[in-house]
Each structure stands twice: as structure tokens, then as C-alpha cells.
Amino acid sequence: MRRTLSSDDFKRVNDLVGRPDSDRVVNGTVFPDSACWVCRDYEIRGEHIVATERSDNVEHWSLFFPLEDAPDLFLRFSRLCKEPDFVKAALTFARRFGLPAGDANSDRHKDRAESLPIAHFLRESRRAWATLTLYECVLTGDDAAAREIFAAHREDDDLFREVSDALEHQPPGLECHHALWVAATIPYSMVERLCSQKLYMQVAGRSRPDPSWIKLTWEFDNVLGAMYLQMHQLVVAGGNVSRCENCQRIISLAPPRPGRRRPRKDKRFCDDACRQAHHRSKKKA
């Protein structure tokens, strides 16, 4: 059965690795966080999606906190390319989250992007979808699907093309090996270009300094960097999180509510339903 990533996967990883302390934060909010700029409105002009206000008119731009407000934004963005009316879907996305400007091949990244070609927007969404789906292929061990994705998206990223060409000269069975490497490499390279970590001191009003005042936070040039940071965190958490033996979804090891005891680290299933389904499948086998 095909294993697909859900919003819960991103939210659980965000809750587990997106903050410096070990206590669960109410409603999955991460801390610390960084923000992106969103114009009060966007419109279609020819082949571009354009902000209705200039970037220097700061009073017409608002701050959006992607890691806190939309921890599954990479997932949402990747699905845009599958919408029957992509232009409408992209405009709706931009009005809520801003423009995903600043791809891996550009030298400059604006934190308040005023315009983006629709074709560029689509290409970014297709690359995100392929990256996400390759990771899903790894979770299910679907070599054939991974090969198809590399071939279908060879124009969306040089790495897809290189792997697709290499697979033509390799025996079957290595596709998921390549898929895992690519699904990790693309988010990592985007985070390296569009994100940075900053150190700051959070003074809590005590008379004497406390080592806990020192915090490490992520900053990103734009919403594209924030989205790839979400995917990067999900991929690198692969060896540090538990997955349900039945559905392969990430099992949250955080307490169900603040102050409650954490679940056991050797927990094997999401819930009783998955446990029972797993046992039924074993009996049939």
C-alpha cells in the first residue's frame, strides 16, 4: 500500500524537533521562530503573480510565522501543482503565505518578493512534490514509482535528471537508494542557501544570568526557505522518531498534554486501531 505523508507527520516532527526544549508546547507551537512577509493582496498580471504594493511600503505588508502558523506548509505547497486550476490555486496560496521566491539557482533572495513568474511558481511546486513523493517511495520501498518520478521530473531539477540518466545504466532495485539521497539533499541544499541559525539571549528578568537564556533560532530569507526547512526537519528526524508498524506514520513521543508523562520510546503503534489492524494482517498472512 502506498505510504503518503500527511499534515500530522509535519506537525509532529515540528513539535519534536522544531524547538530547543523537551516539553511539549500547547497546540504544537514551536519556539523560537522566524517570520516571512506577506503583502495585503496579490493579483495576476500577464504571466506573473504580483504584489499590489511595493515592498518599501511596509505598512501594507504583514508578518507570517510559517513554523508556528503552518507547520505543514511544504506539504500544501507541493500539492498546488496537482490542482486543476493552478493559477487560481497559486494566487490563493500567495495571498495567504506570500510568494515562494528565491530558487536554488538564484544569487539574491528578497524577503518581500513583489513578483514571481507563474511558470517559476509551478516549477517550484513540482520540485517540492517530486521531493516529497520520492521520500514516500522510500517509506514504502516502491522502486518502480521512484524511477517514474525521476523520469517525469527530470526538467524540474538537475539532480532529478542526473539520477534518471544514471538509472538507465543500473539494475532495478537501487531506485529507493537514490530517492532517499535526493529527498534529503534537495531540502538540505535549499536550507543551506535560504536559511541560517542565529544565536540570541532571552532575558527573563532574573537578577543573575541563567544559561537557559541562550537560544538558537532559525531565520529564512523567504517562505520558500521556511517550507524547505520543514521538509529538511522531517527527513533528518527519520532516525530519531518512531513510526507506526502498521501505517508508518510518525508516532509523537511528546506528552499528550502539558504536564503529562511522555509515551514510551518503544511504542510500536499510533493507537489501538493500528495495533489491531496489524495483528489482523499478521493472522491473514
Tab-separated table of C-alpha atoms in Angstrom:
chain	number	residue	atom	x	y	z
A	1	MET	CA	0.000	0.000	0.000
A	2	ARG	CA	1.329	3.444	-0.943
A	3	ARG	CA	2.503	5.404	2.080
A	4	THR	CA	1.735	9.124	1.833
A	5	LEU	CA	2.839	11.877	4.177
A	6	SER	CA	0.130	13.842	5.952
A	7	SER	CA	-0.168	17.142	7.771
A	8	ASP	CA	0.166	15.228	11.047
A	9	ASP	CA	3.625	13.971	10.028
A	10	PHE	CA	4.889	17.523	9.569
A	11	LYS	CA	3.167	18.815	12.699
A	12	ARG	CA	4.564	16.014	14.858
A	13	VAL	CA	8.100	16.495	13.594
A	14	ASN	CA	7.685	20.234	14.072
A	15	ASP	CA	6.637	19.575	17.649
A	16	LEU	CA	9.501	17.154	18.242
A	17	VAL	CA	12.482	18.891	16.649
A	18	GLY	CA	11.489	22.459	15.913
A	19	ARG	CA	12.181	23.908	19.343
A	20	PRO	CA	15.043	23.911	21.840
A	21	ASP	CA	13.285	22.460	24.896
A	22	SER	CA	11.905	18.977	25.519
A	23	ASP	CA	8.492	19.958	26.858
A	24	ARG	CA	5.514	19.847	24.545
A	25	VAL	CA	4.235	23.274	23.554
A	26	VAL	CA	0.481	23.817	23.618
A	27	ASN	CA	-1.165	23.476	20.160
A	28	GLY	CA	2.090	22.343	18.584
A	29	THR	CA	3.597	25.844	18.625
A	30	VAL	CA	7.369	25.887	18.197
A	31	PHE	CA	9.761	28.338	19.819
A	32	PRO	CA	11.815	30.167	18.777
A	33	ASP	CA	10.628	31.039	15.291
A	34	SER	CA	11.196	33.422	12.392
A	35	ALA	CA	8.780	35.279	10.141
A	36	CYS	CA	8.078	35.971	6.468
A	37	TRP	CA	6.419	38.959	4.829
A	38	VAL	CA	3.037	38.789	3.083
A	39	CYS	CA	1.528	41.644	1.068
A	40	ARG	CA	-2.061	42.610	1.797
A	41	ASP	CA	-3.029	41.402	-1.692
A	42	TYR	CA	-1.681	39.839	-4.901
A	43	GLU	CA	-3.004	39.751	-8.461
A	44	ILE	CA	-2.320	38.213	-11.853
A	45	ARG	CA	-0.541	40.485	-14.336
A	46	GLY	CA	0.228	38.722	-17.586
A	47	GLU	CA	2.424	35.722	-16.770
A	48	HIS	CA	3.244	36.873	-13.227
A	49	ILE	CA	1.712	36.909	-9.761
A	50	VAL	CA	2.363	40.399	-8.432
A	51	ALA	CA	2.026	42.060	-5.038
A	52	THR	CA	-0.329	45.036	-5.206
A	53	GLU	CA	2.002	47.119	-3.010
A	54	ARG	CA	5.688	47.942	-3.335
A	55	SER	CA	7.974	46.193	-0.880
A	56	ASP	CA	9.111	49.524	0.599
A	57	ASN	CA	5.522	50.276	1.713
A	58	VAL	CA	5.963	48.234	4.861
A	59	GLU	CA	2.615	49.319	6.304
A	60	HIS	CA	0.899	47.209	3.614
A	61	TRP	CA	2.867	44.074	4.473
A	62	SER	CA	2.286	41.771	7.447
A	63	LEU	CA	4.404	39.148	9.165
A	64	PHE	CA	3.591	35.443	8.909
A	65	PHE	CA	5.241	32.781	11.103
A	66	PRO	CA	5.396	29.626	8.958
A	67	LEU	CA	6.827	27.173	11.505
A	68	GLU	CA	4.196	28.177	14.024
A	69	ASP	CA	1.187	29.037	11.861
A	70	ALA	CA	1.556	26.391	9.133
A	71	PRO	CA	3.989	23.593	10.079
A	72	ASP	CA	2.725	21.544	7.103
A	73	LEU	CA	3.184	24.330	4.541
A	74	PHE	CA	5.662	22.324	2.456
A	75	LEU	CA	3.014	19.641	2.027
A	76	ARG	CA	0.381	22.192	0.986
A	77	PHE	CA	2.781	23.872	-1.431
A	78	SER	CA	3.771	20.587	-3.061
A	79	ARG	CA	0.137	19.759	-3.810
A	80	LEU	CA	-0.515	23.000	-5.707
A	81	CYS	CA	0.929	21.574	-8.934
A	82	LYS	CA	-1.810	18.927	-8.925
A	83	GLU	CA	-4.645	21.449	-8.774
A	84	PRO	CA	-6.800	21.576	-11.954
A	85	ASP	CA	-6.602	25.395	-11.949
A	86	PHE	CA	-3.026	26.011	-10.876
A	87	VAL	CA	-3.100	29.779	-11.422
A	88	LYS	CA	-6.090	30.200	-9.123
A	89	ALA	CA	-4.571	27.884	-6.505
A	90	ALA	CA	-1.214	29.691	-6.660
A	91	LEU	CA	-2.860	33.093	-6.247
A	92	THR	CA	-4.832	31.842	-3.236
A	93	PHE	CA	-1.603	30.484	-1.736
A	94	ALA	CA	0.248	33.773	-2.319
A	95	ARG	CA	-2.496	35.837	-0.694
A	96	ARG	CA	-2.189	33.782	2.456
A	97	PHE	CA	1.501	32.870	2.615
A	98	GLY	CA	3.367	35.123	0.178
A	99	LEU	CA	5.426	34.312	-2.926
A	100	PRO	CA	7.894	31.385	-2.879
A	101	ALA	CA	10.651	33.459	-4.477
A	102	GLY	CA	14.353	32.643	-4.489
A	103	ASP	CA	15.148	29.258	-6.006
A	104	ALA	CA	18.372	27.333	-5.501
A	105	ASN	CA	19.945	28.799	-8.647
A	106	SER	CA	19.454	32.476	-7.855
A	107	ASP	CA	22.083	34.668	-6.225
A	108	ARG	CA	19.790	37.088	-4.409
A	109	HIS	CA	16.688	36.433	-2.344
A	110	LYS	CA	14.240	39.185	-1.409
A	111	ASP	CA	12.399	38.878	1.877
A	112	ARG	CA	9.474	40.842	0.382
A	113	ALA	CA	9.137	39.485	-3.146
A	114	GLU	CA	6.938	41.720	-5.289
A	115	SER	CA	6.586	39.482	-8.347
A	116	LEU	CA	7.073	35.893	-9.455
A	117	PRO	CA	6.541	34.277	-12.882
A	118	ILE	CA	3.710	31.748	-12.754
A	119	ALA	CA	5.908	29.244	-14.600
A	120	HIS	CA	8.545	29.597	-11.865
A	121	PHE	CA	5.883	29.128	-9.173
A	122	LEU	CA	4.723	25.926	-10.904
A	123	ARG	CA	8.259	24.602	-11.250
A	124	GLU	CA	8.936	25.143	-7.560
A	125	SER	CA	5.739	23.317	-6.634
A	126	ARG	CA	6.577	20.425	-8.978
A	127	ARG	CA	10.052	20.113	-7.479
A	128	ALA	CA	8.589	20.101	-3.965
A	129	TRP	CA	6.018	17.473	-4.967
A	130	ALA	CA	8.674	15.237	-6.524
A	131	THR	CA	10.923	15.576	-3.463
A	132	LEU	CA	8.071	14.710	-1.117
A	133	THR	CA	6.860	11.794	-3.249
A	134	LEU	CA	10.354	10.332	-3.547
A	135	TYR	CA	10.524	10.267	0.239
A	136	GLU	CA	7.156	8.488	0.300
A	137	CYS	CA	8.577	5.915	-2.134
A	138	VAL	CA	11.359	5.249	0.353
A	139	LEU	CA	8.838	4.701	3.153
A	140	THR	CA	7.008	2.102	1.055
A	141	GLY	CA	10.023	0.666	-0.758
A	142	ASP	CA	8.476	1.405	-4.158
A	143	ASP	CA	11.411	1.344	-6.582
A	144	ALA	CA	9.232	1.424	-9.702
A	145	ALA	CA	7.396	4.570	-8.595
A	146	ALA	CA	10.687	6.270	-7.702
A	147	ARG	CA	12.044	5.558	-11.190
A	148	GLU	CA	8.908	7.058	-12.762
A	149	ILE	CA	9.165	10.217	-10.649
A	150	PHE	CA	12.800	10.794	-11.583
A	151	ALA	CA	11.917	10.443	-15.273
A	152	ALA	CA	8.788	12.618	-15.104
A	153	HIS	CA	10.516	15.455	-13.221
A	154	ARG	CA	13.928	15.492	-14.897
A	155	GLU	CA	13.307	19.079	-16.076
A	156	ASP	CA	12.413	20.347	-12.592
A	157	ASP	CA	15.855	19.899	-11.027
A	158	ASP	CA	19.302	18.952	-12.307
A	159	LEU	CA	19.554	16.276	-9.627
A	160	PHE	CA	16.404	14.553	-10.918
A	161	ARG	CA	17.897	14.490	-14.418
A	162	GLU	CA	21.247	13.139	-13.236
A	163	VAL	CA	19.642	10.300	-11.295
A	164	SER	CA	17.212	9.487	-14.108
A	165	ASP	CA	20.131	9.163	-16.528
A	166	ALA	CA	22.137	7.069	-14.060
A	167	LEU	CA	19.240	4.663	-13.504
A	168	GLU	CA	19.204	3.840	-17.217
A	169	HIS	CA	22.531	2.062	-16.704
A	170	GLN	CA	21.823	0.454	-13.318
A	171	PRO	CA	19.948	-2.735	-12.423
A	172	PRO	CA	16.496	-2.435	-10.790
A	173	GLY	CA	16.426	-2.216	-7.016
A	174	LEU	CA	18.561	0.878	-6.474
A	175	GLU	CA	15.846	3.469	-7.123
A	176	CYS	CA	14.884	3.989	-3.472
A	177	HIS	CA	18.541	4.382	-2.521
A	178	HIS	CA	18.736	7.310	-4.926
A	179	ALA	CA	15.317	8.561	-3.802
A	180	LEU	CA	16.389	8.775	-0.166
A	181	TRP	CA	19.569	10.645	-1.036
A	182	VAL	CA	17.747	13.124	-3.285
A	183	ALA	CA	14.881	13.628	-0.805
A	184	ALA	CA	17.500	14.572	1.786
A	185	THR	CA	19.862	16.532	-0.480
A	186	ILE	CA	17.384	18.932	-2.096
A	187	PRO	CA	15.889	20.229	1.199
A	188	TYR	CA	19.372	20.423	2.714
A	189	SER	CA	20.731	22.486	-0.190
A	190	MET	CA	17.738	24.831	-0.060
A	191	VAL	CA	18.093	25.287	3.699
A	192	GLU	CA	21.795	25.954	3.233
A	193	ARG	CA	21.029	28.743	0.728
A	194	LEU	CA	17.881	30.259	2.198
A	195	CYS	CA	18.129	29.681	5.963
A	196	SER	CA	20.539	30.425	8.779
A	197	GLN	CA	20.705	29.850	12.505
A	198	LYS	CA	21.000	32.786	14.874
A	199	LEU	CA	22.016	32.928	18.497
A	200	TYR	CA	20.226	35.251	20.881
A	201	MET	CA	19.759	35.748	24.608
A	202	GLN	CA	16.266	35.756	26.064
A	203	VAL	CA	16.493	37.733	29.298
A	204	ALA	CA	13.848	36.529	31.725
A	205	GLY	CA	14.130	39.366	34.238
A	206	ARG	CA	16.178	37.454	36.790
A	207	SER	CA	18.841	39.234	38.804
A	208	ARG	CA	21.579	36.835	37.726
A	209	PRO	CA	22.148	35.408	34.226
A	210	ASP	CA	20.931	31.887	33.543
A	211	PRO	CA	22.423	29.593	30.849
A	212	SER	CA	18.877	28.803	29.699
A	213	TRP	CA	18.631	32.373	28.372
A	214	ILE	CA	20.753	31.381	25.361
A	215	LYS	CA	18.549	30.280	22.457
A	216	LEU	CA	19.219	29.130	18.910
A	217	THR	CA	16.659	30.100	16.271
A	218	TRP	CA	16.173	29.637	12.545
A	219	GLU	CA	15.878	32.555	10.166
A	220	PHE	CA	14.888	32.266	6.497
A	221	ASP	CA	15.099	34.644	3.556
A	222	ASN	CA	11.561	33.896	2.391
A	223	VAL	CA	8.707	31.428	2.663
A	224	LEU	CA	10.419	29.022	0.248
A	225	GLY	CA	13.260	28.631	2.716
A	226	ALA	CA	10.808	28.107	5.579
A	227	MET	CA	8.993	25.366	3.666
A	228	TYR	CA	12.175	23.504	2.811
A	229	LEU	CA	13.249	23.784	6.433
A	230	GLN	CA	10.060	21.900	7.336
A	231	MET	CA	10.882	19.123	4.869
A	232	HIS	CA	14.523	19.073	5.967
A	233	GLN	CA	13.487	18.620	9.595
A	234	LEU	CA	11.159	15.769	8.659
A	235	VAL	CA	13.863	13.943	6.707
A	236	VAL	CA	16.668	14.348	9.243
A	237	ALA	CA	14.336	13.276	12.046
A	238	GLY	CA	13.903	9.910	10.310
A	239	GLY	CA	16.392	8.153	12.564
A	240	ASN	CA	15.200	9.839	15.737
A	241	VAL	CA	11.445	9.325	15.585
A	242	SER	CA	9.297	6.231	15.846
A	243	ARG	CA	6.916	5.126	13.102
A	244	CYS	CA	3.799	3.051	13.492
A	245	GLU	CA	4.421	-0.541	12.376
A	246	ASN	CA	1.005	-0.606	10.698
A	247	CYS	CA	0.564	2.741	8.884
A	248	GLN	CA	4.169	4.050	9.064
A	249	ARG	CA	3.026	7.438	10.342
A	250	ILE	CA	5.238	9.267	12.808
A	251	ILE	CA	4.436	8.474	16.428
A	252	SER	CA	4.607	11.535	18.613
A	253	LEU	CA	6.736	10.882	21.684
A	254	ALA	CA	5.648	14.142	23.299
A	255	PRO	CA	3.193	14.101	26.223
A	256	PRO	CA	-0.470	14.182	25.118
A	257	ARG	CA	-0.948	17.282	27.281
A	258	PRO	CA	1.441	19.607	29.132
A	259	GLY	CA	2.469	18.082	32.425
A	260	ARG	CA	1.528	14.526	31.419
A	261	ARG	CA	4.002	11.664	31.128
A	262	ARG	CA	5.683	11.045	27.780
A	263	PRO	CA	4.779	7.895	25.795
A	264	ARG	CA	7.316	5.061	25.897
A	265	LYS	CA	10.067	5.335	23.295
A	266	ASP	CA	9.464	1.725	22.228
A	267	LYS	CA	5.827	2.428	21.334
A	268	ARG	CA	5.037	0.433	18.178
A	269	PHE	CA	1.634	1.715	17.037
A	270	CYS	CA	-0.219	5.031	16.682
A	271	ASP	CA	-3.260	3.784	18.556
A	272	ASP	CA	-5.345	0.703	19.309
A	273	ALA	CA	-6.887	0.714	15.822
A	274	CYS	CA	-3.468	0.384	14.175
A	275	ARG	CA	-2.413	-2.271	16.669
A	276	GLN	CA	-5.499	-4.363	15.917
A	277	ALA	CA	-5.162	-3.871	12.151
A	278	HIS	CA	-1.540	-5.013	12.320
A	279	HIS	CA	-2.449	-8.154	14.250
A	280	ARG	CA	-5.297	-8.951	11.834
A	281	SER	CA	-2.956	-8.656	8.848
A	282	LYS	CA	-0.450	-10.994	10.513
A	283	LYS	CA	-3.178	-13.579	11.130
A	284	LYS	CA	-4.240	-13.454	7.464
A	285	ALA	CA	-0.640	-13.911	6.391
